[in-house]
Amino acid sequence: MAQFHIRFGWWILDRRQLSHDILNYIERLRVMHDLAREQDYSVIKKEELLSDLAETVRLLEAKLKDLAQ
Amino acid sequence: MDKIICLGKNYLEHAHEMREETPDKPVLFIKPPSVLIEPKENGSVLLPWGRGAIHHECEVVFKLYKKNIIGLGLGLDLTLRDLQKTLKEKGHPWEISKTFKNSAIVTPIKGLRDFPKDWQDTPFSLRINGELRQEGCLSQARMKADEIIHYINEFFPLQDGDLVFTGTPKGVGPLQVGDVVELTYGPISHSFRLVDLG
């Protein structure tokens, strides 16, 4: 029984971490959106932003799939 | 946004006016995103007036992406000063004096490209009902931009979209219901009114 509780606890913590990661990726996308909307590439260059976008979308999709399982 | 990170006692003159010891490095504390408000131009901000003096602390605000400063704003870090004083005297944590609804007010964030290259030398100011209450520039602070990011990163995991309140110069003081607040910094000039939460 104790082992079940420990495993269930870890499962809850894993899902919380997944949610946290997903929300951070969404926030990252929001920042990217603002930079792209303003076409502000003074700090983050356009190529870097587009590369970050592709990577973040990939990670977001993977995490969302994990969460949905 | 994950969090708002604030520096305390980053300007020596403010530390002196508070008549408190100045630590070797600025104090760090966090406000949750739920206390943030970005008032519209000529909009209103509701505050809880029945809980003692609410003091303004005008501060340059950074917006972060990948630990880079991508935008700047001007903010008010509001403090329930009576409560904070009581808590400090008892040696208790004083977070609750800093984390009430709308206690982190920030102007719209503008991109770094909209500011002069010497934006750390660019003056910022707070006027209440037309009267100058606080003014300064980040270059007067003990810790400047790059050092601030490095310092915070030692203690907190920085997330994209996090905001940093960089500390306040001298001149903090009480706010009143009905005050018209004007924040000015480089391309930013933003006004709003303080109203009663009821």
GROMACS .gro file of C-alpha atoms in nm:
model
  267
    1MET     CA    1   0.000   0.000   0.000
    2ALA     CA    2   0.282   0.241   0.095
    3GLN     CA    3   0.453   0.169  -0.236
    4PHE     CA    4   0.130   0.254  -0.419
    5HIS     CA    5   0.108   0.589  -0.236
    6ILE     CA    6   0.469   0.674  -0.319
    7ARG     CA    7   0.417   0.590  -0.687
    8PHE     CA    8   0.090   0.786  -0.696
    9GLY     CA    9   0.266   1.082  -0.534
   10TRP     CA   10   0.541   1.076  -0.795
   11TRP     CA   11   0.278   1.052  -1.070
   12ILE     CA   12   0.108   1.367  -0.936
   13LEU     CA   13   0.441   1.551  -0.912
   14ASP     CA   14   0.535   1.447  -1.267
   15ARG     CA   15   0.206   1.582  -1.401
   16ARG     CA   16   0.249   1.909  -1.210
   17GLN     CA   17   0.596   1.948  -1.359
   18LEU     CA   18   0.451   1.876  -1.705
   19SER     CA   19   0.187   2.145  -1.657
   20HIS     CA   20   0.450   2.388  -1.533
   21ASP     CA   21   0.669   2.321  -1.837
   22ILE     CA   22   0.374   2.357  -2.076
   23LEU     CA   23   0.268   2.691  -1.929
   24ASN     CA   24   0.627   2.817  -1.952
   25TYR     CA   25   0.641   2.719  -2.321
   26ILE     CA   26   0.313   2.903  -2.379
   27GLU     CA   27   0.455   3.208  -2.203
   28ARG     CA   28   0.767   3.183  -2.419
   29LEU     CA   29   0.543   3.176  -2.728
   30ARG     CA   30   0.363   3.486  -2.599
   31VAL     CA   31   0.693   3.673  -2.567
   32MET     CA   32   0.790   3.555  -2.917
   33HIS     CA   33   0.455   3.673  -3.046
   34ASP     CA   34   0.513   4.021  -2.902
   35LEU     CA   35   0.862   4.042  -3.054
   36ALA     CA   36   0.736   3.923  -3.395
   37ARG     CA   37   0.432   4.155  -3.386
   38GLU     CA   38   0.659   4.453  -3.314
   39GLN     CA   39   0.923   4.317  -3.554
   40ASP     CA   40   1.168   4.392  -3.276
   41TYR     CA   41   1.483   4.197  -3.356
   42SER     CA   42   1.719   4.433  -3.177
   43VAL     CA   43   1.808   4.187  -2.901
   44ILE     CA   44   1.691   3.851  -3.039
   45LYS     CA   45   1.765   3.827  -3.410
   46LYS     CA   46   1.489   3.712  -3.647
   47GLU     CA   47   1.667   3.387  -3.734
   48GLU     CA   48   1.715   3.306  -3.365
   49LEU     CA   49   1.351   3.385  -3.295
   50LEU     CA   50   1.229   3.157  -3.573
   51SER     CA   51   1.460   2.880  -3.454
   52ASP     CA   52   1.331   2.924  -3.096
   53LEU     CA   53   0.974   2.915  -3.228
   54ALA     CA   54   1.024   2.581  -3.405
   55GLU     CA   55   1.194   2.431  -3.100
   56THR     CA   56   0.930   2.557  -2.857
   57VAL     CA   57   0.641   2.430  -3.069
   58ARG     CA   58   0.812   2.089  -3.089
   59LEU     CA   59   0.862   2.076  -2.712
   60LEU     CA   60   0.511   2.199  -2.643
   61GLU     CA   61   0.359   1.930  -2.864
   62ALA     CA   62   0.564   1.659  -2.695
   63LYS     CA   63   0.472   1.775  -2.344
   64LEU     CA   64   0.104   1.810  -2.431
   65LYS     CA   65   0.103   1.456  -2.569
   66ASP     CA   66   0.262   1.332  -2.247
   67LEU     CA   67   0.004   1.516  -2.039
   68ALA     CA   68  -0.285   1.380  -2.244
   69GLN     CA   69  -0.178   1.016  -2.188
   70MET     CA   70   0.474   3.510  -1.671
   71ASP     CA   71   0.621   3.299  -1.396
   72LYS     CA   72   0.715   3.570  -1.146
   73ILE     CA   73   0.807   3.929  -1.071
   74ILE     CA   74   1.150   3.959  -0.914
   75CYS     CA   75   1.216   4.273  -0.712
   76LEU     CA   76   1.533   4.432  -0.579
   77GLY     CA   77   1.529   4.623  -0.254
   78LYS     CA   78   1.786   4.878  -0.140
   79ASN     CA   79   1.954   4.903  -0.478
   80TYR     CA   80   1.979   5.282  -0.438
   81LEU     CA   81   2.181   5.394  -0.136
   82GLU     CA   82   1.986   5.716  -0.083
   83HIS     CA   83   1.662   5.519  -0.052
   84ALA     CA   84   1.823   5.284   0.202
   85HIS     CA   85   1.935   5.591   0.399
   86GLU     CA   86   1.589   5.754   0.393
   87MET     CA   87   1.446   5.430   0.535
   88ARG     CA   88   1.700   5.458   0.819
   89GLU     CA   89   1.790   5.094   0.783
   90GLU     CA   90   2.117   4.909   0.750
   91THR     CA   91   2.241   4.875   0.395
   92PRO     CA   92   2.324   4.513   0.310
   93ASP     CA   93   2.632   4.434   0.100
   94LYS     CA   94   2.406   4.349  -0.193
   95PRO     CA   95   2.046   4.448  -0.270
   96VAL     CA   96   1.767   4.246  -0.114
   97LEU     CA   97   1.569   4.012  -0.344
   98PHE     CA   98   1.203   3.923  -0.314
   99ILE     CA   99   0.927   3.796  -0.539
  100LYS     CA  100   0.577   3.910  -0.620
  101PRO     CA  101   0.332   3.669  -0.784
  102PRO     CA  102   0.194   3.755  -1.131
  103SER     CA  103  -0.154   3.780  -0.978
  104VAL     CA  104  -0.068   4.118  -0.817
  105LEU     CA  105   0.044   4.272  -1.147
  106ILE     CA  106  -0.162   4.538  -1.321
  107GLU     CA  107  -0.089   4.719  -1.645
  108PRO     CA  108  -0.331   5.013  -1.632
  109LYS     CA  109  -0.457   5.167  -1.953
  110GLU     CA  110  -0.360   5.526  -2.031
  111ASN     CA  111  -0.583   5.745  -1.809
  112GLY     CA  112  -0.724   5.427  -1.658
  113SER     CA  113  -0.789   5.342  -1.293
  114VAL     CA  114  -0.612   5.125  -1.037
  115LEU     CA  115  -0.805   4.987  -0.740
  116LEU     CA  116  -0.617   4.968  -0.411
  117PRO     CA  117  -0.703   4.847  -0.057
  118TRP     CA  118  -0.690   5.178   0.133
  119GLY     CA  119  -0.810   5.050   0.468
  120ARG     CA  120  -0.492   4.864   0.558
  121GLY     CA  121  -0.259   5.152   0.650
  122ALA     CA  122  -0.026   5.367   0.442
  123ILE     CA  123   0.040   5.252   0.086
  124HIS     CA  124   0.380   5.380  -0.030
  125HIS     CA  125   0.495   5.421  -0.389
  126GLU     CA  126   0.834   5.297  -0.502
  127CYS     CA  127   0.906   5.396  -0.861
  128GLU     CA  128   1.135   5.154  -1.045
  129VAL     CA  129   1.271   5.066  -1.387
  130VAL     CA  130   1.127   4.730  -1.496
  131PHE     CA  131   1.297   4.474  -1.722
  132LYS     CA  132   1.121   4.212  -1.928
  133LEU     CA  133   1.332   3.902  -1.984
  134TYR     CA  134   1.369   3.646  -2.260
  135LYS     CA  135   1.646   3.385  -2.239
  136LYS     CA  136   1.803   3.594  -1.962
  137ASN     CA  137   1.823   3.894  -2.196
  138ILE     CA  138   1.652   4.225  -2.135
  139ILE     CA  139   1.416   4.260  -2.431
  140GLY     CA  140   1.199   4.544  -2.303
  141LEU     CA  141   1.173   4.817  -2.044
  142GLY     CA  142   0.892   4.975  -1.852
  143LEU     CA  143   0.846   5.187  -1.545
  144GLY     CA  144   0.670   5.042  -1.245
  145LEU     CA  145   0.540   5.112  -0.899
  146ASP     CA  146   0.629   4.854  -0.636
  147LEU     CA  147   0.361   4.933  -0.378
  148THR     CA  148   0.415   4.863  -0.009
  149LEU     CA  149   0.184   4.855   0.292
  150ARG     CA  150   0.441   5.051   0.490
  151ASP     CA  151   0.281   5.030   0.837
  152LEU     CA  152   0.244   4.656   0.806
  153GLN     CA  153   0.597   4.617   0.672
  154LYS     CA  154   0.739   4.823   0.959
  155THR     CA  155   0.556   4.613   1.218
  156LEU     CA  156   0.670   4.288   1.061
  157LYS     CA  157   1.031   4.407   1.036
  158GLU     CA  158   1.031   4.513   1.401
  159LYS     CA  159   0.916   4.167   1.502
  160GLY     CA  160   1.177   4.005   1.278
  161HIS     CA  161   0.909   3.839   1.067
  162PRO     CA  162   0.904   3.801   0.687
  163TRP     CA  163   0.734   4.103   0.530
  164GLU     CA  164   0.615   3.957   0.196
  165ILE     CA  165   0.250   4.018   0.279
  166SER     CA  166   0.313   4.393   0.284
  167LYS     CA  167   0.419   4.367  -0.081
  168THR     CA  168   0.177   4.117  -0.229
  169PHE     CA  169  -0.169   4.268  -0.215
  170LYS     CA  170  -0.390   4.306  -0.522
  171ASN     CA  171  -0.246   4.552  -0.777
  172SER     CA  172   0.072   4.601  -0.574
  173ALA     CA  173   0.287   4.576  -0.887
  174ILE     CA  174   0.188   4.843  -1.138
  175VAL     CA  175   0.374   4.859  -1.467
  176THR     CA  176   0.346   5.075  -1.777
  177PRO     CA  177   0.329   4.908  -2.119
  178ILE     CA  178   0.668   4.752  -2.187
  179LYS     CA  179   0.859   4.906  -2.478
  180GLY     CA  180   1.135   4.730  -2.673
  181LEU     CA  181   1.495   4.826  -2.603
  182ARG     CA  182   1.522   4.970  -2.954
  183ASP     CA  183   1.273   5.240  -2.854
  184PHE     CA  184   1.509   5.369  -2.584
  185PRO     CA  185   1.832   5.563  -2.619
  186LYS     CA  186   2.143   5.344  -2.622
  187ASP     CA  187   2.238   5.491  -2.285
  188TRP     CA  188   1.902   5.390  -2.134
  189GLN     CA  189   2.065   5.326  -1.797
  190ASP     CA  190   2.155   5.696  -1.788
  191THR     CA  191   1.811   5.801  -1.910
  192PRO     CA  192   1.615   5.968  -1.627
  193PHE     CA  193   1.283   5.831  -1.505
  194SER     CA  194   1.032   6.010  -1.285
  195LEU     CA  195   0.714   5.974  -1.087
  196ARG     CA  196   0.471   6.265  -1.055
  197ILE     CA  197   0.166   6.260  -0.831
  198ASN     CA  198  -0.102   6.519  -0.914
  199GLY     CA  199   0.164   6.702  -1.116
  200GLU     CA  200   0.416   6.714  -0.829
  201LEU     CA  201   0.754   6.548  -0.879
  202ARG     CA  202   0.792   6.277  -0.614
  203GLN     CA  203   1.073   6.055  -0.739
  204GLU     CA  204   1.337   6.076  -1.008
  205GLY     CA  205   1.656   5.894  -1.090
  206CYS     CA  206   1.833   5.679  -1.342
  207LEU     CA  207   1.947   5.321  -1.322
  208SER     CA  208   2.312   5.425  -1.347
  209GLN     CA  209   2.274   5.573  -0.995
  210ALA     CA  210   2.188   5.229  -0.855
  211ARG     CA  211   2.441   5.008  -0.684
  212MET     CA  212   2.374   4.722  -0.922
  213LYS     CA  213   2.332   4.790  -1.297
  214ALA     CA  214   2.151   4.586  -1.560
  215ASP     CA  215   2.396   4.304  -1.640
  216GLU     CA  216   2.492   4.261  -1.277
  217ILE     CA  217   2.126   4.248  -1.173
  218ILE     CA  218   2.049   3.963  -1.413
  219HIS     CA  219   2.360   3.773  -1.305
  220TYR     CA  220   2.276   3.829  -0.936
  221ILE     CA  221   1.914   3.717  -0.969
  222ASN     CA  222   2.017   3.413  -1.169
  223GLU     CA  223   2.224   3.295  -0.871
  224PHE     CA  224   1.909   3.253  -0.667
  225PHE     CA  225   1.605   3.214  -0.894
  226PRO     CA  226   1.541   3.011  -1.209
  227LEU     CA  227   1.466   3.282  -1.466
  228GLN     CA  228   1.176   3.212  -1.702
  229ASP     CA  229   1.088   3.382  -2.028
  230GLY     CA  230   0.851   3.672  -1.968
  231ASP     CA  231   0.963   3.729  -1.608
  232LEU     CA  232   0.968   4.092  -1.495
  233VAL     CA  233   1.238   4.251  -1.280
  234PHE     CA  234   1.171   4.557  -1.062
  235THR     CA  235   1.517   4.706  -1.019
  236GLY     CA  236   1.483   4.906  -0.698
  237THR     CA  237   1.371   5.256  -0.612
  238PRO     CA  238   1.556   5.585  -0.565
  239LYS     CA  239   1.485   5.816  -0.271
  240GLY     CA  240   1.152   5.992  -0.234
  241VAL     CA  241   0.915   5.706  -0.149
  242GLY     CA  242   0.596   5.821   0.019
  243PRO     CA  243   0.225   5.766   0.074
  244LEU     CA  244  -0.044   5.755  -0.193
  245GLN     CA  245  -0.401   5.881  -0.155
  246VAL     CA  246  -0.735   5.787  -0.310
  247GLY     CA  247  -0.787   5.994  -0.624
  248ASP     CA  248  -0.416   6.059  -0.688
  249VAL     CA  249  -0.325   6.097  -1.053
  250VAL     CA  250   0.000   5.911  -1.117
  251GLU     CA  251   0.230   5.995  -1.408
  252LEU     CA  252   0.525   5.772  -1.494
  253THR     CA  253   0.786   5.896  -1.740
  254TYR     CA  254   1.088   5.712  -1.878
  255GLY     CA  255   1.240   5.762  -2.224
  256PRO     CA  256   0.958   5.698  -2.476
  257ILE     CA  257   0.716   5.613  -2.192
  258SER     CA  258   0.472   5.865  -2.052
  259HIS     CA  259   0.181   5.699  -1.880
  260SER     CA  260  -0.091   5.829  -1.648
  261PHE     CA  261  -0.360   5.666  -1.439
  262ARG     CA  262  -0.571   5.736  -1.133
  263LEU     CA  263  -0.586   5.554  -0.799
  264VAL     CA  264  -0.933   5.461  -0.683
  265ASP     CA  265  -1.091   5.284  -0.386
  266LEU     CA  266  -1.130   4.907  -0.382
  267GLY     CA  267  -1.445   4.956  -0.177
   0.00000   0.00000   0.00000
